[in-house]
mmCIF file of C-alpha atoms and ligand atoms in Angstrom:
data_model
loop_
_atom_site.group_PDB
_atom_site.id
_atom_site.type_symbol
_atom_site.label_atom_id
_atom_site.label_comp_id
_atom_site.label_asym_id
_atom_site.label_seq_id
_atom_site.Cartn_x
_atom_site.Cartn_y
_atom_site.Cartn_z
ATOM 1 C CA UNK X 51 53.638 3.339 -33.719
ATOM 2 C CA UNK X 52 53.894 7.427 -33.035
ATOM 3 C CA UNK X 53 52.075 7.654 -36.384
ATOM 4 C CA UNK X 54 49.154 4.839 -35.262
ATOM 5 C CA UNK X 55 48.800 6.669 -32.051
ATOM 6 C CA UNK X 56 48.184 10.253 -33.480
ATOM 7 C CA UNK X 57 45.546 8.358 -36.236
ATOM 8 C CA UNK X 58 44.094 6.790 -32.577
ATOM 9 C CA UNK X 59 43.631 10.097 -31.153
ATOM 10 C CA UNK X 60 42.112 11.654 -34.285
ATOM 11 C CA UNK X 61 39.353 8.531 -34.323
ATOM 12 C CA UNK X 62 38.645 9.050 -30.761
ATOM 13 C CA UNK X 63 38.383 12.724 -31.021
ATOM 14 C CA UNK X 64 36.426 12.743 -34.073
ATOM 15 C CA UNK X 65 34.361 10.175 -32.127
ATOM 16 C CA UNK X 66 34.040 12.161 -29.778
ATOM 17 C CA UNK X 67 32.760 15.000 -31.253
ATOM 18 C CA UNK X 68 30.393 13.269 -33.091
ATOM 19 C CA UNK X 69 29.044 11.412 -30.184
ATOM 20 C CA UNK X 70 28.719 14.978 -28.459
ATOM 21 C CA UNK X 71 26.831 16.484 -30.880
ATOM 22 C CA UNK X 72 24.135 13.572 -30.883
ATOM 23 C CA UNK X 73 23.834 14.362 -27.382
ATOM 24 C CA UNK X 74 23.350 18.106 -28.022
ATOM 25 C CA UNK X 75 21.093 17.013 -30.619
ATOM 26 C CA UNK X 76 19.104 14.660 -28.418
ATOM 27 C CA UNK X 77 19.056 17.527 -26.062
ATOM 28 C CA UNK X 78 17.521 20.149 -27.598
ATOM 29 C CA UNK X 79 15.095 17.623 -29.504
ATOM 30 C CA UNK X 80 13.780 16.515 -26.063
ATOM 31 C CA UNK X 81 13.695 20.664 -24.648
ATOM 32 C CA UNK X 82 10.943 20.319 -28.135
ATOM 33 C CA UNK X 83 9.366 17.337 -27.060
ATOM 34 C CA UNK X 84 8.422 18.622 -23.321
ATOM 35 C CA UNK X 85 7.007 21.879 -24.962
ATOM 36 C CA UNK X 86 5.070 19.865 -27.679
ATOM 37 C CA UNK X 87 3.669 17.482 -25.354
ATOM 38 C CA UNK X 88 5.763 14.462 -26.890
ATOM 39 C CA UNK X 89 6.453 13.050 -23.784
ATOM 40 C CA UNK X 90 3.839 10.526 -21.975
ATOM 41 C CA UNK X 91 2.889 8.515 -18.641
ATOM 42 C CA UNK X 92 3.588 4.773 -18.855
ATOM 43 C CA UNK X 93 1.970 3.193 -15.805
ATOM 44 C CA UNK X 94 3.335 -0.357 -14.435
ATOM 45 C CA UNK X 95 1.317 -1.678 -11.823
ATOM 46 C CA UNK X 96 2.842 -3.076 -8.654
ATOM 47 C CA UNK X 97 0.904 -6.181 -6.641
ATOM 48 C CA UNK X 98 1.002 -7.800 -3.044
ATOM 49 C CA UNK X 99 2.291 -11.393 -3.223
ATOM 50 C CA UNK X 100 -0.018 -11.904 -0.278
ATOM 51 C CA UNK X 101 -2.944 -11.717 -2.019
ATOM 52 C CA UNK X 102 -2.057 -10.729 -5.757
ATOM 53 C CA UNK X 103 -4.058 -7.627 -5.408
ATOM 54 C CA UNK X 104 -3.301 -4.357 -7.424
ATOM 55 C CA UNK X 105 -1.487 -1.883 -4.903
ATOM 56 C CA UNK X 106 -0.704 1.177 -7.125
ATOM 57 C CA UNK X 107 1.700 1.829 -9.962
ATOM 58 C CA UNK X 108 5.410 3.539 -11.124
ATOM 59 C CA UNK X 109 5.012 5.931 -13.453
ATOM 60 C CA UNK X 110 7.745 5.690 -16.249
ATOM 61 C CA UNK X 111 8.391 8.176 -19.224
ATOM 62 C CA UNK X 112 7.925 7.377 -22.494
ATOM 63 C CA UNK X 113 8.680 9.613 -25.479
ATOM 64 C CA UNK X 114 7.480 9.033 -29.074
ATOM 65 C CA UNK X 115 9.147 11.875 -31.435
ATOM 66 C CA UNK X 116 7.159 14.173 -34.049
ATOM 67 C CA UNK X 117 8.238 10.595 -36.743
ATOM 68 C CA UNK X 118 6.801 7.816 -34.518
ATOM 69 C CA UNK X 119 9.943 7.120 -33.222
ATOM 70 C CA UNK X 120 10.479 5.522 -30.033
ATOM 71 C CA UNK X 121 13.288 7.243 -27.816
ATOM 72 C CA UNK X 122 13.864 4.658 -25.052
ATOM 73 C CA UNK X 123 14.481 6.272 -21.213
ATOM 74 C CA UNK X 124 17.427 4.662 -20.525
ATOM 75 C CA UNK X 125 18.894 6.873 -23.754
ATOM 76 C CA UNK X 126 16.881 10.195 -23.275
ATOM 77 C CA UNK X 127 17.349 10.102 -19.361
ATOM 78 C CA UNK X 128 21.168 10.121 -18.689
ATOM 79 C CA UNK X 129 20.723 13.338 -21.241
ATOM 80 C CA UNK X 130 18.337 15.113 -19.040
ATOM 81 C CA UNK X 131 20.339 14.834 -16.232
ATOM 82 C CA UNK X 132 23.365 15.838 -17.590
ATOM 83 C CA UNK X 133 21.676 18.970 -19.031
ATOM 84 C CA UNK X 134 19.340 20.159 -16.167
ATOM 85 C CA UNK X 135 16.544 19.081 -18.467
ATOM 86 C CA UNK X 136 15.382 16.584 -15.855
ATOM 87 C CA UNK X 137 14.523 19.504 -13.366
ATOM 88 C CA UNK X 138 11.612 20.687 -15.738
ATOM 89 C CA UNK X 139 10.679 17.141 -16.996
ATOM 90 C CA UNK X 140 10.692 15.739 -13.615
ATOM 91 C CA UNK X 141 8.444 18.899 -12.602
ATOM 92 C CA UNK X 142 5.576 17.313 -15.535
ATOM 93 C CA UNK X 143 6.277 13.633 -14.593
ATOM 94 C CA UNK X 144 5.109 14.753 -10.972
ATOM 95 C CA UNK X 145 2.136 17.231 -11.851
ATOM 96 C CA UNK X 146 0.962 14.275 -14.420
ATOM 97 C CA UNK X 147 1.142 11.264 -12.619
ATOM 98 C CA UNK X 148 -0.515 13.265 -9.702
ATOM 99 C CA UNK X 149 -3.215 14.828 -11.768
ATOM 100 C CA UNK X 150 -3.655 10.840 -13.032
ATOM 101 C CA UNK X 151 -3.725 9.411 -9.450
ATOM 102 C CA UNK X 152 -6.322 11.790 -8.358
ATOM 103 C CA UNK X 153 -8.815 10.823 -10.567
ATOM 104 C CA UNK X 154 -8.789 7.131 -9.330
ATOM 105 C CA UNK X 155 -11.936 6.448 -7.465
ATOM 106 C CA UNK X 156 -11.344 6.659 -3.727
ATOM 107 C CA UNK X 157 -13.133 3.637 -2.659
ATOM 108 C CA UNK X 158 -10.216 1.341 -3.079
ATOM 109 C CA UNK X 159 -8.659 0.173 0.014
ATOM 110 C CA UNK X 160 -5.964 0.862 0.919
ATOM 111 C CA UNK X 161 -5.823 3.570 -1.882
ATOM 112 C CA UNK X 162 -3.609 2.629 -4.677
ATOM 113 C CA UNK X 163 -0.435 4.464 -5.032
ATOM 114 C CA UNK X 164 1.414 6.205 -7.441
ATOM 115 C CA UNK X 165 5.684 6.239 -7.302
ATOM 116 C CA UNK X 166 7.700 8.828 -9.502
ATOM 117 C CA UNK X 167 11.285 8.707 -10.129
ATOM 118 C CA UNK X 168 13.172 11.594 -8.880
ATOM 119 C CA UNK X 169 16.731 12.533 -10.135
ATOM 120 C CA UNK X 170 19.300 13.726 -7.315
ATOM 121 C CA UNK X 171 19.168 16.757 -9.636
ATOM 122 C CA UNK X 172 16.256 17.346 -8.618
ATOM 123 C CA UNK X 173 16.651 16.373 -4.985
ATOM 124 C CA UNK X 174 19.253 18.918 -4.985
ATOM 125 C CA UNK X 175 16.821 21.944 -6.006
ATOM 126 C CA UNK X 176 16.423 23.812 -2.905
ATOM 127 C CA UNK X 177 12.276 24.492 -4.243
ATOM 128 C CA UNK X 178 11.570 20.442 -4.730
ATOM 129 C CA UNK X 179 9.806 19.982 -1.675
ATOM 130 C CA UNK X 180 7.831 22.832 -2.321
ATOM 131 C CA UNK X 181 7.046 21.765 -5.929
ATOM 132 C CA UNK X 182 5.659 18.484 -4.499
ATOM 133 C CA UNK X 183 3.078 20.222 -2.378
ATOM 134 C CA UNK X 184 1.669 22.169 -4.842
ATOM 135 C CA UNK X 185 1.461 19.306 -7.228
ATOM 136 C CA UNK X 186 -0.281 17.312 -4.247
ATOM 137 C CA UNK X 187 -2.608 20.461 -3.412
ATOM 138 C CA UNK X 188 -3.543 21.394 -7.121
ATOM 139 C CA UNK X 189 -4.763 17.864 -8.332
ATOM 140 C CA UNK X 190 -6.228 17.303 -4.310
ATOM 141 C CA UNK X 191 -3.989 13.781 -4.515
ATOM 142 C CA UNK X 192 -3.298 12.810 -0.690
ATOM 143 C CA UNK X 193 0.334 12.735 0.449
ATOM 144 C CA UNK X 194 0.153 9.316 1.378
ATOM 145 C CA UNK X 195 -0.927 7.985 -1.716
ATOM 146 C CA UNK X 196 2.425 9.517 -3.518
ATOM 147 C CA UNK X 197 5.999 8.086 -3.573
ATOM 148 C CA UNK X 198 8.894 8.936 -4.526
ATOM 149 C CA UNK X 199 11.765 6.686 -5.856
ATOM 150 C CA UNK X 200 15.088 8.086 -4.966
ATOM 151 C CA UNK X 201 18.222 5.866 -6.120
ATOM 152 C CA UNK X 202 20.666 4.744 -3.599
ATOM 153 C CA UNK X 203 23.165 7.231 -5.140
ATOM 154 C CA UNK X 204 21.378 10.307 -4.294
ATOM 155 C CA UNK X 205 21.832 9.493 -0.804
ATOM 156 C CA UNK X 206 25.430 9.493 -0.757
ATOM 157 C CA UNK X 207 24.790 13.547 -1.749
ATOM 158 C CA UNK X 208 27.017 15.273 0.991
ATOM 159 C CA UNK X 209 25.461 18.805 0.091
ATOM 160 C CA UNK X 210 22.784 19.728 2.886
ATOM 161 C CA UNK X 211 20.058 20.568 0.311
ATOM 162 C CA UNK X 212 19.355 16.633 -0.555
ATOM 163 C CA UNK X 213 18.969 15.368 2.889
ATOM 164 C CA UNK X 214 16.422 18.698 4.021
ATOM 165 C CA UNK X 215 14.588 18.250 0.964
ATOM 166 C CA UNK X 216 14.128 14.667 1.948
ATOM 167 C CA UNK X 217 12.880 15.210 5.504
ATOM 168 C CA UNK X 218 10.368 18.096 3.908
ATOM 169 C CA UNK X 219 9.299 15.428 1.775
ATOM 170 C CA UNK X 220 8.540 12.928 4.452
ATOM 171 C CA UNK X 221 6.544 15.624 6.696
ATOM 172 C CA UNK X 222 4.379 16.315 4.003
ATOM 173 C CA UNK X 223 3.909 12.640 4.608
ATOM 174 C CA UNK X 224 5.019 11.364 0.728
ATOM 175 C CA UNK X 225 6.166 7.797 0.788
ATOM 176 C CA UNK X 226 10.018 7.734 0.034
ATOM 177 C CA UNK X 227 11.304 4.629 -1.802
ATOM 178 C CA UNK X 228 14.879 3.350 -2.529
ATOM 179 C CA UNK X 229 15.466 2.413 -5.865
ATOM 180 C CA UNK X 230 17.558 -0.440 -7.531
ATOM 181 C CA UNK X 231 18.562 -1.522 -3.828
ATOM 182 C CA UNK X 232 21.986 -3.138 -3.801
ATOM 183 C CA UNK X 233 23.039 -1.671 -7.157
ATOM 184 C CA UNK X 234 24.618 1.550 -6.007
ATOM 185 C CA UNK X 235 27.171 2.366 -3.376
ATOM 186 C CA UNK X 236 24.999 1.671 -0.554
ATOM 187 C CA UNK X 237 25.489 1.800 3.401
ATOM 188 C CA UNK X 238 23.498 0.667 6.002
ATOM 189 C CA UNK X 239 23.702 4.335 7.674
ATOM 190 C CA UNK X 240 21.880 5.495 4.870
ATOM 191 C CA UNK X 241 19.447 3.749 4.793
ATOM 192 C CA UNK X 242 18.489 4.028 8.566
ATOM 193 C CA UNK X 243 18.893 7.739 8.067
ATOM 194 C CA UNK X 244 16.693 8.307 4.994
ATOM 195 C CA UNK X 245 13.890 5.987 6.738
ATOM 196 C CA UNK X 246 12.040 4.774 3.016
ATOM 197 C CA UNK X 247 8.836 3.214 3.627
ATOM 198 C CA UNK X 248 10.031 0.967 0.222
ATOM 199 C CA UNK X 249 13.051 -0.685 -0.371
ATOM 200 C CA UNK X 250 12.685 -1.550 -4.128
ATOM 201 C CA UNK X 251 14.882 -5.028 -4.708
ATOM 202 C CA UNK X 252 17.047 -4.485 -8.022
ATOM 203 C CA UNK X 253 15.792 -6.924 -11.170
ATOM 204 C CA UNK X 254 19.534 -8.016 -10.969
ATOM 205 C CA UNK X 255 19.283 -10.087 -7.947
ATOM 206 C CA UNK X 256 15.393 -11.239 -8.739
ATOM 207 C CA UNK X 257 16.185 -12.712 -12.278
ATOM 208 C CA UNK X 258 16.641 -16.112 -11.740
ATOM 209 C CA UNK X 259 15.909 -16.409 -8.275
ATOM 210 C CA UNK X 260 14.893 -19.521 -8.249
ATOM 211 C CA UNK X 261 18.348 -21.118 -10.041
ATOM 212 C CA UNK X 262 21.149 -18.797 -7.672
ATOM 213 C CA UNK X 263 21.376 -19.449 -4.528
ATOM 214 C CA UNK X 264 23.946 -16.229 -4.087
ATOM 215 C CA UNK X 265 20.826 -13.821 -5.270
ATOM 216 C CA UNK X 266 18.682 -15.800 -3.355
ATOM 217 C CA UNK X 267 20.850 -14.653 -0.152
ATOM 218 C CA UNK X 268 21.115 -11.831 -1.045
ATOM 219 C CA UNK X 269 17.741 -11.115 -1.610
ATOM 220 C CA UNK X 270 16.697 -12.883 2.024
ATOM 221 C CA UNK X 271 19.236 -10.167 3.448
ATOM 222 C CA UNK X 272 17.532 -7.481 1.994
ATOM 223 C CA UNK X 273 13.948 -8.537 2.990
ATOM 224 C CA UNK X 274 14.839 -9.159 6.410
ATOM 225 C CA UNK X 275 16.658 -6.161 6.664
ATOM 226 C CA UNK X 276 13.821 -4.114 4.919
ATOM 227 C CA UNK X 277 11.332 -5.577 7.194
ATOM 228 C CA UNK X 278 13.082 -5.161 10.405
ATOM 229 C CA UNK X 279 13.182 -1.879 10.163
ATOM 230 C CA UNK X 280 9.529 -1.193 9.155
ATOM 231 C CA UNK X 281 9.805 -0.869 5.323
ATOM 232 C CA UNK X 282 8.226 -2.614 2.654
ATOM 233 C CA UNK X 283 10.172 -4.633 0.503
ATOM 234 C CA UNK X 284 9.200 -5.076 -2.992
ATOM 235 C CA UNK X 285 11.088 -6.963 -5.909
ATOM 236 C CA UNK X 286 11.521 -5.249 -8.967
ATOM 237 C CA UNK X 287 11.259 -7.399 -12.778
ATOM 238 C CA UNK X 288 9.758 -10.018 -12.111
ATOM 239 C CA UNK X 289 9.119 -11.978 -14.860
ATOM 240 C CA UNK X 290 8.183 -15.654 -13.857
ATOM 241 C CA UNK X 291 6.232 -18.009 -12.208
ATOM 242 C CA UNK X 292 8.928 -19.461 -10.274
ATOM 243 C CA UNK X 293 10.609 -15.889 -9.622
ATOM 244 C CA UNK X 294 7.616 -15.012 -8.200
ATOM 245 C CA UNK X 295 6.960 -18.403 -6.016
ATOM 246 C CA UNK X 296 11.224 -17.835 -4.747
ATOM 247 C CA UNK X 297 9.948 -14.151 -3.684
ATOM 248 C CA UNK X 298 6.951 -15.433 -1.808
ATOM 249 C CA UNK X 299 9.139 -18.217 0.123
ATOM 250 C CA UNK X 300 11.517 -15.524 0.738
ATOM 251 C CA UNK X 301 8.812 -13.014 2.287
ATOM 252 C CA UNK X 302 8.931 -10.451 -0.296
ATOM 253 C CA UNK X 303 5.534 -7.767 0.490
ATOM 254 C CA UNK X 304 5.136 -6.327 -2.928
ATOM 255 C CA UNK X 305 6.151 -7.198 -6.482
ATOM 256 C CA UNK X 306 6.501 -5.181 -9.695
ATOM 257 C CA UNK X 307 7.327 -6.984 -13.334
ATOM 258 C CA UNK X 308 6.411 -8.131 -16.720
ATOM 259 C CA UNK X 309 4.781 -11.505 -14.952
ATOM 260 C CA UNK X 310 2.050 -9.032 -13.221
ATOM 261 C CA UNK X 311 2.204 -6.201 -15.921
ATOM 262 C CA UNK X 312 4.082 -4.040 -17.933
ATOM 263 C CA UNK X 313 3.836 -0.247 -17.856
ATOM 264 C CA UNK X 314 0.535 0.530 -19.510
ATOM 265 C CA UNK X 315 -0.656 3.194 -21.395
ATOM 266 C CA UNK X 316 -2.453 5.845 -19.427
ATOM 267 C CA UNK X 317 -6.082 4.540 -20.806
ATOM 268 C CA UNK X 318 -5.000 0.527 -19.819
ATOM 269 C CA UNK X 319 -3.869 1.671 -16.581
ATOM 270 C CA UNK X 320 -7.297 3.363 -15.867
ATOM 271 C CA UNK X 321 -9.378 0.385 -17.024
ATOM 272 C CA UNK X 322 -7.268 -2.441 -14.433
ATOM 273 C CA UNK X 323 -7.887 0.431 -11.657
ATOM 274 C CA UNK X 324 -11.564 0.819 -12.974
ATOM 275 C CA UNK X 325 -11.695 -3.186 -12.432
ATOM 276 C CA UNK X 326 -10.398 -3.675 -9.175
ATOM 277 C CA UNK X 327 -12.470 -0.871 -7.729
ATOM 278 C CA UNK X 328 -15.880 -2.253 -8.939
ATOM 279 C CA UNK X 329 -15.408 -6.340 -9.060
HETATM 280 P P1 C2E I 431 13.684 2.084 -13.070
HETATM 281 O O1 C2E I 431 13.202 3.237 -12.239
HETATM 282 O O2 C2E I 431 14.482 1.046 -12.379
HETATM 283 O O3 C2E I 431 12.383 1.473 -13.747
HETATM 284 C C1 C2E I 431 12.205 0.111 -13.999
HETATM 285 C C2 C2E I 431 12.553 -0.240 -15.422
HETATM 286 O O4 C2E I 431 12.466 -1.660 -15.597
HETATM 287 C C3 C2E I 431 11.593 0.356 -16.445
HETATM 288 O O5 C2E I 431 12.344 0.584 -17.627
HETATM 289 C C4 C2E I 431 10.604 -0.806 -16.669
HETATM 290 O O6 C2E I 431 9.923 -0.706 -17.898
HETATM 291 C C5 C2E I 431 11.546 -1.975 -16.634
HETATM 292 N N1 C2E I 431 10.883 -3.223 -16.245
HETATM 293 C C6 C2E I 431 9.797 -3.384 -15.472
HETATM 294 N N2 C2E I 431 9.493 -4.684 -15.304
HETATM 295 C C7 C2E I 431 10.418 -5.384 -15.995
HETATM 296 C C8 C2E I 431 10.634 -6.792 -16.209
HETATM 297 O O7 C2E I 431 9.925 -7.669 -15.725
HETATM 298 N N3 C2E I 431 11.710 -7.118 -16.973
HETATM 299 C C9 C2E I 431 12.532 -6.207 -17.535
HETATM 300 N N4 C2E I 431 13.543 -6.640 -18.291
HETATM 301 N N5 C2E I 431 12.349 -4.869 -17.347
HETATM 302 C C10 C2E I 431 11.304 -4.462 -16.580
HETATM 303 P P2 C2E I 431 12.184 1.928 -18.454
HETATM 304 O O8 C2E I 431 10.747 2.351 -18.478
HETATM 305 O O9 C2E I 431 12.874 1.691 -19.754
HETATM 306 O O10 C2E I 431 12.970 2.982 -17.606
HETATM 307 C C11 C2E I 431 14.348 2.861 -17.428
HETATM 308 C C12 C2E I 431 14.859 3.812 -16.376
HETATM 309 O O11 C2E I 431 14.698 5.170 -16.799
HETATM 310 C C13 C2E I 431 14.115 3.729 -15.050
HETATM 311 O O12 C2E I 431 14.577 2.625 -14.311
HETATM 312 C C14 C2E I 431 14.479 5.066 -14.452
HETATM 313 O O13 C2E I 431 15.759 5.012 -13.877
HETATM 314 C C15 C2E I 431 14.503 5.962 -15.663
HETATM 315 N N6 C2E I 431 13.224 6.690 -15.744
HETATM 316 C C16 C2E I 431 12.072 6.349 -16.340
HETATM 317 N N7 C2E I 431 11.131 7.296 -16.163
HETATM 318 C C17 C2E I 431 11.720 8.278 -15.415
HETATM 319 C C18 C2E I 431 11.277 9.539 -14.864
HETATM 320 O O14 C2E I 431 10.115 9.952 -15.011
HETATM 321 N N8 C2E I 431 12.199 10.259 -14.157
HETATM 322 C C19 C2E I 431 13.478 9.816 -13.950
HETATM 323 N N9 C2E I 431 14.313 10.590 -13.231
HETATM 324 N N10 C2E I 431 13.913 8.643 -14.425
HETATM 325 C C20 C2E I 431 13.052 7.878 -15.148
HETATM 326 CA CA1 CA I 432 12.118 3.475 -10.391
HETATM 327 CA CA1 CA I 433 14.419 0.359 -10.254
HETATM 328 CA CA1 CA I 434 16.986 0.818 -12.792
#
C-alpha cells in the first residue's frame, strides 16, 4: 500500500506539473494575444420584459488564437486573474466596449447601455476609478450609460481599496451591477451597502423556472428584494418561452439570454442597435 501511495503522489505531482505548465503556457499565449489584438468584443443584448425592447448589452470576451482556435472565457479568465493579466485586459475590455457604446446614435431613449465585467483584481487597483473616467472622457460615452458588473464575491473584499473604488465609481455616476446574484457568499449588508442599480439573477435559479417551484421562490425573493430597494432586477440565461413568461409573472424588469440573443459580433450588435434606433 506504502508502494501504491508513493506511485499516487508521483501521478499527482507529475499531474501537477503538467497541468501548471499549461497554465503558464495559456498565460503567456494570452500576454501575445492582448498585444496582437487576438482578443474581441462579444455583445449580448439585454431586453425589458415590459415591452421586449432592446435596453443595452454585456460585453463578453472572446479570444480566437493566431490557428482559429477558440479559447473559451471560462478557461482563459480564471488564468488572467490568477496572473494579474486581467488588470491590463480588463483596462481594453473597458476602453473597447466604451469606444463601441459611443458610437451608438444618441436618439434612442432611454440610451442603451453597455455593462463590463470587472474582476475584484481590478476593483482592488487603487487607479480603477480613475481608469474608468478617462475611458468615459476619451470616447465622450456618458457615465450613465456604463455599468459595471461586480460579482458578489468582490464585495466580501475587507481591504479598504474595493469599497472606495466602488463609491468613486458610483459618483462618477457608472451604473454598478451585481453579478450571478445568489451564487456567491452573499449578505444582505452588502448589498444595501454597495447600493447596485442591477441585481443580475444567476442562470442557475432561471433555468427551468417554470418546472421548480424552489427557484421559483427563490427568484420572487430576489425580485422583491431587488425592487424594494430601488434596483433593477434582471434574469440572466434565459433561454425559453416559458422561462421568460415565469419571469414576467414573477416581475422580473430586464432579461438577458439565448431566447432574446446571444452575444453578437461587434458588426451584428451594431446592425440590431442601428434597427431599433430608426424603425
Ligand atoms: P458572466 O459574466 O456570468 O456572463 C454570462 C455568461 O453566460 C456568458 O458566458 C454568456 O455567453 C453566457 N450566456 C448568456 N446567455 C446564456 C443562455 O441563455 N444560456 C447559457 N447556457 N449561457 C448563456 P461567456 O461569454 O462564456 O463568459 C463566461 C464568464 O467569463 C462570464 O460570466 C464572466 O464571468 C467571464 N468573462 C467574460 N468576459 C469577461 C471580461 O471581459 N472580464 C471579466 N473579468 N470576466 C469576463
Ligand atoms: Ca457578467
Ligand atoms: Ca452572470
Ligand atoms: Ca457567471
Amino acid at each position: 500500500a506504502k508502494a501504491g501511495g508513493r506511485n499516487n503522489f508521483c501521478f499527482f505531482s507529475r499531474h501537477m506539473t503538467q497541468q501548471a505548465n499549461e497554465r503558464l503556457l495559456l498565460e503567456s499565449q494570452l500576454r501575445a494575444a492582448l498585444a496582437n489584438g487576438e482578443l474581441r468584443l462579444a455583445l449580448q443584448p439585454k431586453y425589458s420584459v415590459a415591452a421586449r425592447h432592446l435596453t443595452g448589452f454585456e460585453a463578453l470576451l472572446r479570444w480566437t488564437d493566431a490557428t482559429g482556435r477558440v479559447i473559451p472565457p471560462t478557461r482563459f479568465i480564471p488564468v488572467a486573474e490568477d496572473s494579474g493579466l486581467i488588470v491590463d485586459i480588463g483596462l481594453w475590455v473597458l476602453r473597447e466596449a466604451c469606444h463601441v457604446a459611443a458610437g451608438w446614435p444618441a436618439a434612442g431613449k432611454p440610451a442603451l447601455t453597455i455593462a463590463v465585467n470587472a474582476s475584484p483584481r481590478q476593483l482592488a487597483q487603487p487607479g480603477f476609478a480613475d481608469e474608468v473616467a478617462r475611458a468615459l472622457a476619451s470616447s465622450g460615452l456618458p457615465a450613465a450609460q456604463l455599468e459595471i458588473e461586480v460579482t458578489e464575491n468582490a464585495l466580501l473584499e475587507k481591504t479598504g481599496v474595493v469599497q472606495q473604488t466602488l463609491a468613486l465609481l458610483k459618483k462618477l455616476g457608472v451604473r454598478l451591477a451585481v453579478d450571478d446574484f445568489g451564487t456567491g457568499y452573499s449578505s444582505l449588508a452588502y448589498l444595501k451597502n454597495f447600493a447596485p442599480d442591477t441585481v443580475k439573477i444567476d442562470r442557475c435559479f432561471v433555468t427551468n423556472l417554470q418546472h421548480r417551484q424552489d427557484n421559483a421562490a427563490i427568484v420572487l425573493a430576489i425580485i422583491t428584494l431587488a425592487k424594494s430597494l430601488g434596483m433593477e432586477a434582471l434574469a440572466e440565461g434565459v433561454e425559453t418561452e416559458e422561462e421568460f413568461a415565469a419571469l414576467a409573472a414573477l416581475g422580473c424588469d430586464t432579461v438577458q439570454g439565448y431566447l432574446t440573443g446571444k452575444p453578437l459580433p461587434l458588426d451584428e450588435a451594431a446592425a440590431l442597435v442601428a434597427a431599433v434606433s430608426h424603425p
